[in-house]
XYZ file of N, CA, C and O in Angstrom:
828
model
N 6.775 -10.108 -6.555
C 5.609 -10.488 -5.761
C 6.042 -10.658 -4.305
O 6.976 -11.390 -4.017
N 5.373 -9.984 -3.387
C 5.721 -10.096 -1.985
C 4.474 -9.944 -1.117
O 3.378 -9.690 -1.632
N 4.662 -10.088 0.190
C 3.526 -10.030 1.110
C 2.836 -8.667 1.074
O 1.609 -8.575 1.195
N 3.605 -7.615 0.881
C 3.032 -6.267 0.829
C 2.077 -6.129 -0.355
O 1.004 -5.527 -0.230
N 2.474 -6.700 -1.484
C 1.644 -6.653 -2.686
C 0.328 -7.403 -2.470
O -0.756 -6.904 -2.783
N 0.435 -8.610 -1.940
C -0.762 -9.421 -1.693
C -1.680 -8.731 -0.692
O -2.908 -8.706 -0.864
N -1.087 -8.136 0.335
C -1.867 -7.428 1.351
C -2.571 -6.222 0.752
O -3.745 -5.970 1.030
N -1.870 -5.474 -0.109
C -2.465 -4.303 -0.743
C -3.685 -4.690 -1.570
O -4.709 -3.987 -1.561
N -3.585 -5.813 -2.269
C -4.698 -6.282 -3.087
C -5.874 -6.720 -2.222
O -6.995 -6.213 -2.379
N -5.645 -7.639 -1.307
C -6.741 -8.256 -0.570
C -7.384 -7.343 0.466
O -8.533 -7.564 0.852
N -6.675 -6.316 0.901
C -7.254 -5.414 1.889
C -7.939 -4.205 1.268
O -8.486 -3.369 1.981
N -7.913 -4.123 -0.073
C -8.692 -3.061 -0.703
C -10.172 -3.379 -0.445
O -10.615 -4.507 -0.659
N -10.968 -2.401 0.041
C -12.330 -2.698 0.526
C -13.210 -3.498 -0.427
O -13.871 -4.468 -0.014
N -13.239 -3.127 -1.707
C -14.113 -3.831 -2.655
C -13.645 -5.266 -2.881
O -14.458 -6.184 -3.036
N -12.330 -5.466 -2.894
C -11.781 -6.808 -3.067
C -12.034 -7.645 -1.817
O -12.400 -8.823 -1.905
N -11.853 -7.034 -0.657
C -12.096 -7.747 0.601
C -13.540 -8.218 0.681
O -13.811 -9.378 1.053
N -14.477 -7.356 0.309
C -15.893 -7.738 0.326
C -16.154 -8.902 -0.615
O -16.820 -9.887 -0.242
N -15.635 -8.822 -1.829
C -15.840 -9.905 -2.788
C -15.154 -11.189 -2.322
O -15.673 -12.291 -2.552
N -14.015 -11.051 -1.677
C -13.337 -12.223 -1.149
C -14.151 -12.928 -0.084
O -14.237 -14.158 -0.060
N -14.760 -12.152 0.795
C -15.612 -12.726 1.845
C -16.812 -13.435 1.229
O -17.185 -14.553 1.638
N -17.422 -12.803 0.223
C -18.574 -13.423 -0.451
C -18.160 -14.702 -1.174
O -18.906 -15.703 -1.153
N -16.985 -14.697 -1.781
C -16.511 -15.888 -2.486
C -16.267 -17.040 -1.523
O -16.710 -18.174 -1.771
N -15.592 -16.775 -0.425
C -15.319 -17.833 0.553
C -16.629 -18.367 1.130
O -16.800 -19.581 1.296
N -17.564 -17.462 1.420
C -18.865 -17.888 1.944
C -19.588 -18.788 0.953
O -20.142 -19.837 1.316
N -19.571 -18.375 -0.310
C -20.218 -19.185 -1.341
C -19.530 -20.523 -1.523
O -20.187 -21.556 -1.732
N -18.216 -20.526 -1.407
C -17.465 -21.768 -1.572
C -17.765 -22.746 -0.446
O -17.858 -23.966 -0.669
N -17.929 -22.224 0.763
C -18.276 -23.082 1.900
C -19.626 -23.762 1.658
O -19.795 -24.965 1.909
N -20.588 -22.985 1.151
C -21.924 -23.539 0.879
C -21.871 -24.528 -0.280
O -22.549 -25.564 -0.275
N -21.060 -24.220 -1.285
C -20.995 -25.016 -2.500
C -20.137 -26.268 -2.360
O -20.350 -27.255 -3.082
N -19.181 -26.260 -1.446
C -18.193 -27.343 -1.335
C -18.785 -28.752 -1.334
O -18.257 -29.647 -2.018
N -19.869 -29.022 -0.589
C -20.412 -30.398 -0.589
C -20.847 -30.884 -1.976
O -20.847 -32.098 -2.233
N -21.191 -29.954 -2.874
C -21.625 -30.354 -4.217
C -20.446 -30.703 -5.125
O -20.636 -31.304 -6.185
N -19.257 -30.298 -4.728
C -18.105 -30.430 -5.614
C -17.463 -31.808 -5.569
O -16.403 -32.027 -6.151
N -18.120 -32.744 -4.904
C -17.623 -34.124 -4.885
C -18.012 -34.875 -6.158
O -17.532 -35.973 -6.401
N -18.889 -34.268 -6.967
C -19.284 -34.892 -8.231
C -19.063 -33.915 -9.375
O -19.028 -32.695 -9.174
N -18.918 -34.456 -10.569
C -18.729 -33.617 -11.750
C -19.926 -32.689 -11.938
O -19.775 -31.507 -12.278
N -21.117 -33.205 -11.687
C -22.338 -32.419 -11.843
C -22.308 -31.164 -10.968
O -22.817 -30.111 -11.351
N -21.693 -31.284 -9.802
C -21.643 -30.159 -8.883
C -20.789 -29.005 -9.385
O -20.958 -27.856 -8.955
N -19.866 -29.308 -10.298
C -18.981 -28.278 -10.834
C -19.618 -27.493 -11.971
O -19.110 -26.432 -12.352
N -20.721 -28.002 -12.523
C -21.328 -27.374 -13.707
C -21.741 -25.923 -13.452
O -21.339 -25.022 -14.202
N -22.565 -25.630 -12.420
C -22.952 -24.220 -12.228
C -21.767 -23.326 -11.878
O -21.734 -22.157 -12.287
N -20.807 -23.869 -11.153
C -19.607 -23.099 -10.831
C -18.862 -22.717 -12.111
O -18.465 -21.563 -12.306
N -18.707 -23.693 -13.009
C -18.023 -23.447 -14.275
C -18.777 -22.484 -15.164
O -18.173 -21.615 -15.804
N -20.107 -22.609 -15.199
C -20.916 -21.695 -16.008
C -20.791 -20.268 -15.480
O -20.707 -19.299 -16.244
N -20.763 -20.137 -14.156
C -20.579 -18.815 -13.561
C -19.251 -18.200 -13.967
O -19.171 -17.013 -14.307
N -18.198 -19.003 -13.963
C -16.880 -18.510 -14.370
C -16.879 -18.098 -15.837
O -16.342 -17.046 -16.205
N -17.482 -18.919 -16.682
C -17.548 -18.595 -18.111
C -18.378 -17.338 -18.367
O -18.064 -16.547 -19.252
N -19.432 -17.157 -17.573
C -20.264 -15.960 -17.705
C -19.435 -14.708 -17.457
O -19.495 -13.743 -18.221
N -18.645 -14.743 -16.386
C -17.845 -13.548 -16.099
C -16.738 -13.368 -17.132
O -16.423 -12.233 -17.518
N -16.161 -14.467 -17.592
C -15.105 -14.372 -18.606
C -15.624 -13.677 -19.861
O -14.920 -12.859 -20.473
N -16.853 -13.990 -20.259
C -17.445 -13.333 -21.432
C -17.786 -11.879 -21.136
O -17.514 -10.982 -21.951
N -18.350 -11.624 -19.958
C -18.749 -10.252 -19.628
C -17.537 -9.339 -19.512
O -17.630 -8.135 -19.785
N -16.402 -9.899 -19.131
C -15.167 -9.107 -19.037
C -14.905 -8.370 -20.348
O -14.599 -7.171 -20.355
N -15.024 -9.081 -21.455
C -14.760 -8.478 -22.766
C -15.898 -7.568 -23.207
O -15.676 -6.417 -23.590
N -17.124 -8.085 -23.166
C -18.240 -7.345 -23.743
C -18.557 -6.070 -22.970
O -18.874 -5.034 -23.568
N -18.484 -6.126 -21.655
C -18.726 -4.914 -20.868
C -17.609 -3.904 -21.084
O -17.866 -2.707 -21.242
N -16.380 -4.389 -21.111
C -15.250 -3.489 -21.330
C -15.376 -2.779 -22.677
O -15.255 -1.544 -22.762
N -15.644 -3.535 -23.695
C -15.678 -2.949 -25.041
C -16.923 -2.109 -25.296
O -16.821 -0.991 -25.830
N -18.096 -2.625 -24.939
C -19.340 -1.984 -25.370
C -20.010 -1.104 -24.320
O -20.905 -0.323 -24.669
N -19.619 -1.216 -23.058
C -20.170 -0.336 -22.027
C -19.146 0.689 -21.568
O -19.396 1.894 -21.602
N -17.970 0.206 -21.193
C -16.970 1.125 -20.639
C -16.401 2.085 -21.675
O -15.837 3.119 -21.315
N -16.532 1.763 -22.949
C -16.046 2.649 -24.000
C -17.182 3.360 -24.736
O -17.013 3.809 -25.870
N -18.325 3.484 -24.069
C -19.451 4.229 -24.635
C -19.115 5.713 -24.789
O -18.267 6.239 -24.058
N -19.797 6.405 -25.714
C -19.676 7.871 -25.761
C -20.129 8.465 -24.433
O -20.941 7.861 -23.720
N -19.608 9.628 -24.067
C -19.975 10.253 -22.787
C -21.484 10.479 -22.677
O -22.073 11.121 -23.549
N -22.121 9.965 -21.649
C -23.556 10.211 -21.464
C -23.823 11.695 -21.204
O -22.986 12.394 -20.625
N -24.974 12.170 -21.634
C -25.331 13.570 -21.401
C -25.750 13.817 -19.956
O -25.549 14.914 -19.422
N -26.337 12.793 -19.325
C -26.764 12.957 -17.931
C -25.534 12.997 -17.031
O -24.681 12.101 -17.094
N -25.410 14.005 -16.176
C -24.204 14.149 -15.352
C -23.942 12.981 -14.415
O -22.781 12.642 -14.162
N -24.993 12.357 -13.899
C -24.796 11.220 -12.993
C -24.236 10.021 -13.754
O -23.308 9.356 -13.300
N -24.792 9.761 -14.937
C -24.296 8.650 -15.753
C -22.859 8.890 -16.190
O -22.037 7.968 -16.211
N -22.534 10.138 -16.525
C -21.165 10.481 -16.901
C -20.225 10.270 -15.724
O -19.120 9.729 -15.885
N -20.663 10.674 -14.541
C -19.857 10.480 -13.333
C -19.592 9.003 -13.097
O -18.477 8.590 -12.759
N -20.610 8.156 -13.297
C -20.443 6.712 -13.114
C -19.441 6.144 -14.119
O -18.562 5.366 -13.756
N -19.580 6.547 -15.379
C -18.700 6.003 -16.414
C -17.260 6.488 -16.236
O -16.315 5.741 -16.486
N -17.126 7.715 -15.757
C -15.780 8.214 -15.460
C -15.146 7.375 -14.356
O -13.982 6.993 -14.451
N -15.903 7.062 -13.333
C -15.353 6.245 -12.246
C -15.073 4.822 -12.709
O -14.058 4.222 -12.348
N -15.951 4.270 -13.533
C -15.801 2.885 -13.950
C -14.660 2.685 -14.937
O -13.994 1.650 -14.910
N -14.422 3.718 -15.818
C -13.379 3.452 -16.817
C -12.662 4.673 -17.399
O -11.452 4.615 -17.607
N -13.368 5.738 -17.689
C -12.711 6.890 -18.305
C -11.510 7.353 -17.479
O -10.425 7.596 -18.024
N -11.714 7.524 -16.169
C -10.635 8.027 -15.315
C -9.490 7.023 -15.195
O -8.336 7.409 -14.991
N -9.811 5.759 -15.335
C -8.769 4.729 -15.295
C -7.837 4.867 -16.496
O -6.627 4.664 -16.382
N -8.372 5.217 -17.649
C -7.519 5.439 -18.820
C -6.689 6.714 -18.650
O -5.551 6.780 -19.124
N -7.265 7.715 -18.006
C -6.537 8.961 -17.795
C -5.386 8.781 -16.812
O -4.334 9.408 -16.944
N -5.578 7.911 -15.827
C -4.553 7.668 -14.801
C -4.477 6.163 -14.553
O -4.974 5.651 -13.553
N -3.864 5.415 -15.483
C -3.973 3.944 -15.487
C -3.419 3.223 -14.257
O -3.847 2.109 -13.976
N -2.494 3.834 -13.547
C -1.864 3.114 -12.438
C -2.378 3.541 -11.063
O -1.867 3.082 -10.045
N -3.363 4.410 -11.031
C -3.891 4.856 -9.745
C -4.679 3.731 -9.081
O -5.636 3.204 -9.652
N -4.281 3.366 -7.885
C -4.853 2.198 -7.207
C -6.355 2.315 -7.023
O -7.094 1.341 -7.228
N -6.852 3.483 -6.650
C -8.283 3.645 -6.376
C -9.155 3.433 -7.605
O -10.371 3.257 -7.480
N -8.557 3.455 -8.795
C -9.330 3.301 -10.028
C -9.139 1.935 -10.676
O -9.739 1.650 -11.712
N -8.329 1.080 -10.064
C -8.031 -0.226 -10.661
C -9.177 -1.217 -10.520
O -9.398 -2.054 -11.388
N -9.888 -1.145 -9.407
C -10.867 -2.182 -9.082
C -12.290 -1.727 -9.365
O -12.631 -0.555 -9.185
N -13.120 -2.666 -9.792
C -14.530 -2.363 -9.999
C -15.198 -2.131 -8.644
O -15.048 -2.947 -7.733
N -15.947 -1.045 -8.493
C -16.590 -0.783 -7.209
C -17.727 -1.760 -6.930
O -18.413 -2.212 -7.855
N -17.928 -2.055 -5.668
C -18.985 -3.000 -5.280
C -20.362 -2.489 -5.685
O -21.248 -3.287 -6.004
N -20.552 -1.169 -5.694
C -21.864 -0.622 -6.071
C -22.199 -0.928 -7.525
O -23.366 -0.899 -7.923
N -21.187 -1.240 -8.319
C -21.410 -1.651 -9.706
C -21.544 -3.168 -9.816
O -22.467 -3.679 -10.455
N -20.645 -3.900 -9.187
C -20.595 -5.355 -9.359
C -21.764 -6.079 -8.699
O -22.353 -6.986 -9.302
N -22.104 -5.686 -7.487
C -23.122 -6.444 -6.745
C -24.502 -6.424 -7.405
O -25.151 -7.469 -7.478
N -24.998 -5.281 -7.895
C -26.299 -5.320 -8.578
C -26.300 -6.214 -9.815
O -27.281 -6.925 -10.072
N -25.216 -6.200 -10.585
C -25.151 -7.060 -11.765
C -25.156 -8.534 -11.373
O -25.816 -9.356 -12.010
N -24.410 -8.858 -10.327
C -24.380 -10.243 -9.853
C -25.755 -10.648 -9.339
O -26.216 -11.774 -9.582
N -26.440 -9.735 -8.652
C -27.779 -10.024 -8.136
C -28.761 -10.289 -9.275
O -29.591 -11.209 -9.194
N -28.680 -9.510 -10.341
C -29.567 -9.717 -11.502
C -29.277 -11.079 -12.140
O -30.211 -11.830 -12.477
N -27.999 -11.410 -12.298
C -27.636 -12.712 -12.879
C -28.119 -13.850 -11.993
O -28.642 -14.863 -12.478
N -27.956 -13.672 -10.677
C -28.409 -14.706 -9.739
C -29.923 -14.891 -9.826
O -30.426 -16.032 -9.814
N -30.657 -13.773 -9.923
C -32.111 -13.856 -10.041
C -32.532 -14.593 -11.298
O -33.456 -15.415 -11.270
N -31.853 -14.328 -12.390
C -32.176 -15.002 -13.653
C -31.907 -16.494 -13.555
O -32.714 -17.319 -14.022
N -30.790 -16.852 -12.940
C -30.450 -18.273 -12.788
C -31.471 -18.981 -11.899
O -31.891 -20.108 -12.190
N -31.883 -18.310 -10.840
C -32.869 -18.933 -9.947
C -34.210 -19.109 -10.656
O -34.885 -20.141 -10.488
N -34.612 -18.131 -11.457
C -35.865 -18.246 -12.197
C -35.822 -19.418 -13.178
O -36.821 -20.102 -13.394
N -34.658 -19.650 -13.767
C -34.508 -20.723 -14.744
C -34.439 -22.089 -14.065
O -35.041 -23.064 -14.534
N -33.713 -22.172 -12.951
C -33.436 -23.479 -12.329
C -34.310 -23.810 -11.129
O -34.457 -24.992 -10.785
N -34.870 -22.779 -10.483
C -35.616 -22.958 -9.223
C -34.785 -23.684 -8.166
O -35.317 -24.361 -7.289
N -33.470 -23.521 -8.268
C -32.569 -24.206 -7.342
C -31.679 -23.186 -6.641
O -30.865 -22.514 -7.285
N -31.821 -23.088 -5.320
C -30.999 -22.164 -4.559
C -29.535 -22.600 -4.552
O -28.628 -21.778 -4.697
N -29.295 -23.907 -4.416
C -27.917 -24.405 -4.381
C -27.222 -24.179 -5.731
O -26.041 -23.820 -5.781
N -27.955 -24.397 -6.814
C -27.398 -24.163 -8.154
C -27.041 -22.684 -8.305
O -25.997 -22.324 -8.823
N -27.929 -21.806 -7.813
C -27.726 -20.363 -7.922
C -26.516 -19.910 -7.114
O -25.701 -19.111 -7.587
N -26.400 -20.423 -5.888
C -25.253 -20.055 -5.043
C -23.949 -20.508 -5.695
O -22.952 -19.773 -5.707
N -23.950 -21.701 -6.254
C -22.755 -22.211 -6.916
C -22.400 -21.361 -8.135
O -21.222 -21.044 -8.370
N -23.413 -20.984 -8.891
C -23.193 -20.125 -10.060
C -22.579 -18.790 -9.643
O -21.590 -18.332 -10.230
N -23.157 -18.162 -8.646
C -22.662 -16.867 -8.173
C -21.242 -16.997 -7.636
O -20.400 -16.112 -7.844
N -20.956 -18.105 -6.983
C -19.603 -18.345 -6.478
C -18.605 -18.394 -7.639
O -17.497 -17.853 -7.552
N -19.011 -19.035 -8.740
C -18.158 -19.065 -9.924
C -17.948 -17.682 -10.514
O -16.827 -17.323 -10.908
N -19.017 -16.898 -10.562
C -18.920 -15.520 -11.077
C -17.935 -14.707 -10.235
O -17.027 -14.049 -10.762
N -18.111 -14.764 -8.916
C -17.251 -13.965 -8.039
C -15.815 -14.478 -8.064
O -14.858 -13.696 -8.019
N -15.658 -15.791 -8.174
C -14.315 -16.349 -8.255
C -13.569 -15.835 -9.470
O -12.391 -15.451 -9.386
N -14.243 -15.790 -10.615
C -13.576 -15.291 -11.821
C -13.394 -13.777 -11.757
O -12.402 -13.249 -12.264
N -14.336 -13.081 -11.125
C -14.173 -11.647 -10.929
C -12.880 -11.356 -10.160
O -12.121 -10.450 -10.512
N -12.635 -12.137 -9.102
C -11.423 -11.944 -8.316
C -10.169 -12.271 -9.123
O -9.137 -11.596 -8.987
N -10.248 -13.287 -9.975
C -9.128 -13.611 -10.860
C -8.870 -12.460 -11.831
O -7.715 -12.050 -12.052
N -9.950 -11.913 -12.388
C -9.836 -10.755 -13.276
C -9.195 -9.575 -12.548
O -8.282 -8.916 -13.075
N -9.689 -9.309 -11.338
C -9.164 -8.164 -10.587
C -7.673 -8.344 -10.280
O -6.913 -7.373 -10.317
N -7.261 -9.571 -9.975
C -5.854 -9.823 -9.699
C -5.012 -9.591 -10.961
O -3.966 -8.939 -10.907
N -5.469 -10.114 -12.088
C -4.739 -9.915 -13.348
C -4.641 -8.428 -13.686
O -3.595 -7.951 -14.142
N -5.727 -7.715 -13.465
C -5.759 -6.284 -13.746
C -4.821 -5.528 -12.808
O -4.090 -4.621 -13.227
N -4.842 -5.913 -11.554
C -3.960 -5.296 -10.549
C -2.498 -5.509 -10.929
O -1.701 -4.566 -10.948
N -2.155 -6.736 -11.258
C -0.770 -7.059 -11.617
C -0.343 -6.303 -12.877
O 0.802 -5.846 -12.988
N -1.262 -6.125 -13.822
C -0.937 -5.426 -15.062
C -0.532 -3.979 -14.817
O 0.283 -3.425 -15.557
N -1.098 -3.378 -13.780
C -0.882 -1.945 -13.560
C 0.062 -1.616 -12.412
O 0.366 -0.439 -12.198
N 0.512 -2.606 -11.700
C 1.439 -2.352 -10.596
C 2.841 -2.794 -11.014
O 3.005 -3.568 -11.963
N 3.864 -2.314 -10.322
C 5.246 -2.699 -10.681
C 5.562 -4.127 -10.242
O 6.368 -4.378 -9.358
N 4.855 -5.067 -10.868
C 4.962 -6.481 -10.527
C 5.276 -7.260 -11.795
O 4.664 -7.023 -12.842
N 6.199 -8.190 -11.718
C 6.480 -9.085 -12.837
C 5.699 -10.374 -12.626
O 5.936 -11.085 -11.644
N 4.730 -10.680 -13.498
C 3.967 -11.926 -13.345
C 4.878 -13.147 -13.317
O 5.941 -13.162 -13.947
N 4.433 -14.180 -12.619
C 5.262 -15.364 -12.414
C 5.340 -16.245 -13.650
O 6.309 -16.979 -13.824
N 4.324 -16.193 -14.519
C 4.258 -17.117 -15.661
C 4.408 -16.374 -16.982
O 4.102 -15.172 -17.076
N 4.855 -17.063 -18.049
C 4.902 -16.444 -19.379
C 3.537 -15.926 -19.824
O 3.447 -14.863 -20.441
N 2.478 -16.686 -19.506
C 1.119 -16.254 -19.856
C 0.791 -14.928 -19.167
O 0.285 -13.991 -19.792
N 1.085 -14.839 -17.895
C 0.810 -13.613 -17.152
C 1.586 -12.431 -17.697
O 1.044 -11.318 -17.820
N 2.839 -12.655 -18.064
C 3.660 -11.566 -18.614
C 3.133 -11.111 -19.971
O 3.144 -9.915 -20.288
N 2.647 -12.077 -20.771
C 2.086 -11.739 -22.083
C 0.799 -10.941 -21.932
O 0.600 -9.927 -22.601
N -0.084 -11.381 -21.030
C -1.347 -10.689 -20.831
C -1.121 -9.279 -20.281
O -1.839 -8.339 -20.641
N -0.147 -9.127 -19.416
C 0.176 -7.788 -18.909
C 0.611 -6.890 -20.057
O 0.190 -5.734 -20.164
N 1.441 -7.419 -20.935
C 1.920 -6.651 -22.085
C 0.749 -6.233 -22.978
O 0.671 -5.077 -23.431
N -0.170 -7.150 -23.241
C -1.329 -6.831 -24.086
C -2.203 -5.760 -23.447
O -2.678 -4.838 -24.121
N -2.424 -5.883 -22.150
C -3.302 -4.922 -21.485
C -2.677 -3.521 -21.475
O -3.380 -2.519 -21.666
N -1.390 -3.450 -21.279
C -0.738 -2.143 -21.278
C -0.741 -1.523 -22.682
O -0.755 -0.297 -22.814
N -0.772 -2.358 -23.711
C -0.939 -1.815 -25.061
C -2.305 -1.130 -25.193
O -2.434 -0.097 -25.842
N -3.326 -1.725 -24.599
C -4.664 -1.136 -24.624
C -4.650 0.247 -23.982
O -5.364 1.160 -24.425
N -3.849 0.409 -22.947
C -3.818 1.674 -22.213
C -2.853 2.704 -22.784
O -3.079 3.904 -22.630
N -1.788 2.243 -23.409
C -0.751 3.182 -23.824
C -0.495 3.219 -25.335
O 0.226 4.088 -25.810
N -1.099 2.269 -26.082
C -0.903 2.242 -27.533
C -2.196 2.579 -28.271
O -2.243 3.516 -29.057
N -3.250 1.810 -28.023
C -4.490 2.034 -28.756
C -5.667 1.412 -28.009
O -5.679 0.201 -27.762
N -6.647 2.240 -27.672
C -7.802 1.799 -26.887
C -8.811 0.986 -27.684
O -9.783 0.473 -27.116
N -8.601 0.839 -28.996
C -9.534 0.088 -29.842
C -9.238 -1.414 -29.865
O -9.996 -2.174 -30.475
N -8.159 -1.835 -29.235
C -7.729 -3.231 -29.306
C -7.367 -3.756 -27.914
O -7.226 -3.008 -26.967
N -7.245 -5.095 -27.854
C -6.753 -5.767 -26.638
C -7.636 -5.483 -25.407
O -7.161 -5.063 -24.358
N -8.926 -5.774 -25.552
C -9.860 -5.539 -24.450
C -9.761 -6.605 -23.365
O -10.123 -6.366 -22.224
N -9.323 -7.802 -23.719
C -9.247 -8.877 -22.744
C -8.175 -8.617 -21.708
O -7.081 -8.154 -22.034
N -8.473 -8.938 -20.453
C -7.515 -8.776 -19.358
C -6.984 -10.134 -18.907
O -5.804 -10.280 -18.607
N -7.843 -11.134 -18.884
C -7.427 -12.472 -18.454
C -7.109 -13.384 -19.627
O -6.414 -14.381 -19.477
N -7.645 -13.043 -20.814
C -7.457 -13.888 -21.989
C -7.715 -13.067 -23.248
O -8.577 -12.180 -23.241
N -7.018 -13.360 -24.349
C -7.284 -12.673 -25.619
C -8.320 -13.388 -26.477
O -8.494 -13.050 -27.647
N -9.017 -14.368 -25.911
C -9.899 -15.223 -26.714
C -10.936 -14.419 -27.496
O -11.102 -14.609 -28.712
N -11.656 -13.516 -26.824
C -12.702 -12.762 -27.514
C -12.101 -11.716 -28.450
O -12.701 -11.390 -29.477
N -10.950 -11.189 -28.105
C -10.261 -10.286 -29.034
C -9.952 -11.006 -30.348
O -10.146 -10.455 -31.438
N -9.469 -12.235 -30.228
C -9.156 -13.023 -31.420
C -10.408 -13.341 -32.225
O -10.414 -13.273 -33.452
N -11.496 -13.674 -31.533
C -12.739 -14.039 -32.205
C -13.412 -12.843 -32.878
O -14.031 -12.981 -33.936
N -13.289 -11.672 -32.280
C -14.070 -10.515 -32.730
C -13.234 -9.417 -33.378
O -13.703 -8.301 -33.572
N -11.995 -9.743 -33.717
C -11.204 -8.832 -34.539
C -10.534 -7.686 -33.822
O -10.081 -6.735 -34.465
N -10.441 -7.736 -32.490
C -9.787 -6.649 -31.762
C -8.416 -7.071 -31.233
O -7.866 -6.426 -30.342
N -7.876 -8.137 -31.806
C -6.504 -8.537 -31.487
C -5.630 -8.270 -32.708
O -5.923 -8.734 -33.804
N -4.592 -7.493 -32.511
C -3.638 -7.201 -33.578
C -2.229 -7.308 -33.012
O -2.015 -7.188 -31.806
N -1.266 -7.509 -33.891
C 0.120 -7.403 -33.441
C 0.408 -5.921 -33.220
O -0.217 -5.044 -33.830
N 1.334 -5.641 -32.345
C 1.617 -4.245 -32.007
C 2.041 -3.442 -33.230
O 1.699 -2.261 -33.372
N 2.758 -4.070 -34.169
C 3.261 -3.369 -35.350
C 2.139 -2.959 -36.307
O 2.307 -2.053 -37.119
N 0.986 -3.649 -36.211
C -0.136 -3.343 -37.104
C -0.934 -2.124 -36.660
O -1.752 -1.602 -37.420
N -0.722 -1.686 -35.437
C -1.583 -0.675 -34.830
C -0.791 0.589 -34.524
O 0.271 0.533 -33.902
N -1.324 1.726 -34.960
C -0.693 2.998 -34.648
C -1.100 3.485 -33.270
O -2.111 3.039 -32.702
N -0.334 4.410 -32.741
C -0.661 4.951 -31.426
C -1.840 5.905 -31.554
O -1.853 6.800 -32.399
N -2.841 5.707 -30.717
C -4.029 6.548 -30.709
C -3.767 7.829 -29.918
O -3.175 7.798 -28.837
N -4.246 8.954 -30.449
C -4.101 10.232 -29.742
C -5.021 10.337 -28.538
O -4.848 11.210 -27.686
N -6.025 9.452 -28.474
C -7.010 9.534 -27.397
C -6.940 8.346 -26.441
O -7.870 8.102 -25.691
N -5.837 7.611 -26.469
C -5.736 6.418 -25.647
C -5.822 6.745 -24.150
O -6.248 5.921 -23.350
N -5.447 7.973 -23.778
C -5.544 8.381 -22.381
C -6.748 9.292 -22.125
O -6.912 9.789 -21.007
N -7.559 9.511 -23.144
C -8.702 10.416 -23.013
C -9.910 9.819 -23.722
O -10.230 10.170 -24.850
N -10.589 8.904 -23.039
C -11.706 8.208 -23.666
C -12.888 9.128 -23.942
O -13.654 8.871 -24.878
N -13.054 10.163 -23.165
C -14.155 11.086 -23.430
C -13.969 11.749 -24.787
O -14.906 11.858 -25.581
N -12.773 12.161 -25.081
C -12.484 12.786 -26.360
C -12.589 11.796 -27.506
O -13.158 12.067 -28.550
N -12.064 10.587 -27.275
C -12.142 9.524 -28.288
C -13.590 9.206 -28.638
O -13.968 9.115 -29.810
N -14.433 9.067 -27.614
C -15.827 8.704 -27.837
C -16.578 9.818 -28.565
O -17.455 9.552 -29.382
N -16.225 11.066 -28.288
C -16.901 12.182 -28.966
C -16.547 12.253 -30.445
O -17.305 12.764 -31.257
N -15.365 11.722 -30.788
C -14.916 11.772 -32.177
C -15.549 10.699 -33.038
O -15.473 10.757 -34.255
N -16.142 9.682 -32.397
C -16.695 8.567 -33.166
C -18.075 8.898 -33.718
O -18.819 9.679 -33.143
């Protein structure tokens, strides 16, 4: 881990934009964080993204190839091409054109439920904060970086199994919690190497 690595991460355009939005949201939210109650929407936002990390990865990014060329192009950019070239920097991060509309929809739903702008901003700040944590974990998993903690090293190992051993398992990037709950966590010895682990289009067509 060095300054060049941190700079490469934070100066990537999509990450920089999300970082600016996170800091802005944190500035607005900070006065609420003096009480436990103020942390609730922030925490819910983080938990929302933690859950979406698994479910979107498994059930959206691993969909069969869409017949519509535009949808196929989107899915290739979002995930298929990342499996084909797992360490390519331009394919590591979720594009803002994908993340921002989803965050906007979630924010709209929260505002409709709570009628509270401050609650909504805090929630969105939590979502973006966890998104940035996810992106950092994902970045570290695919770059020549040794994580500082045993947990980080373990998660990197699990994620690389997803890319180089078998695409049917180890969907979690920040945590294996949902893999454990939903049966997609296995020991490496239990799982054979998939012939389509680097070619999701072919894998999806075979299902």
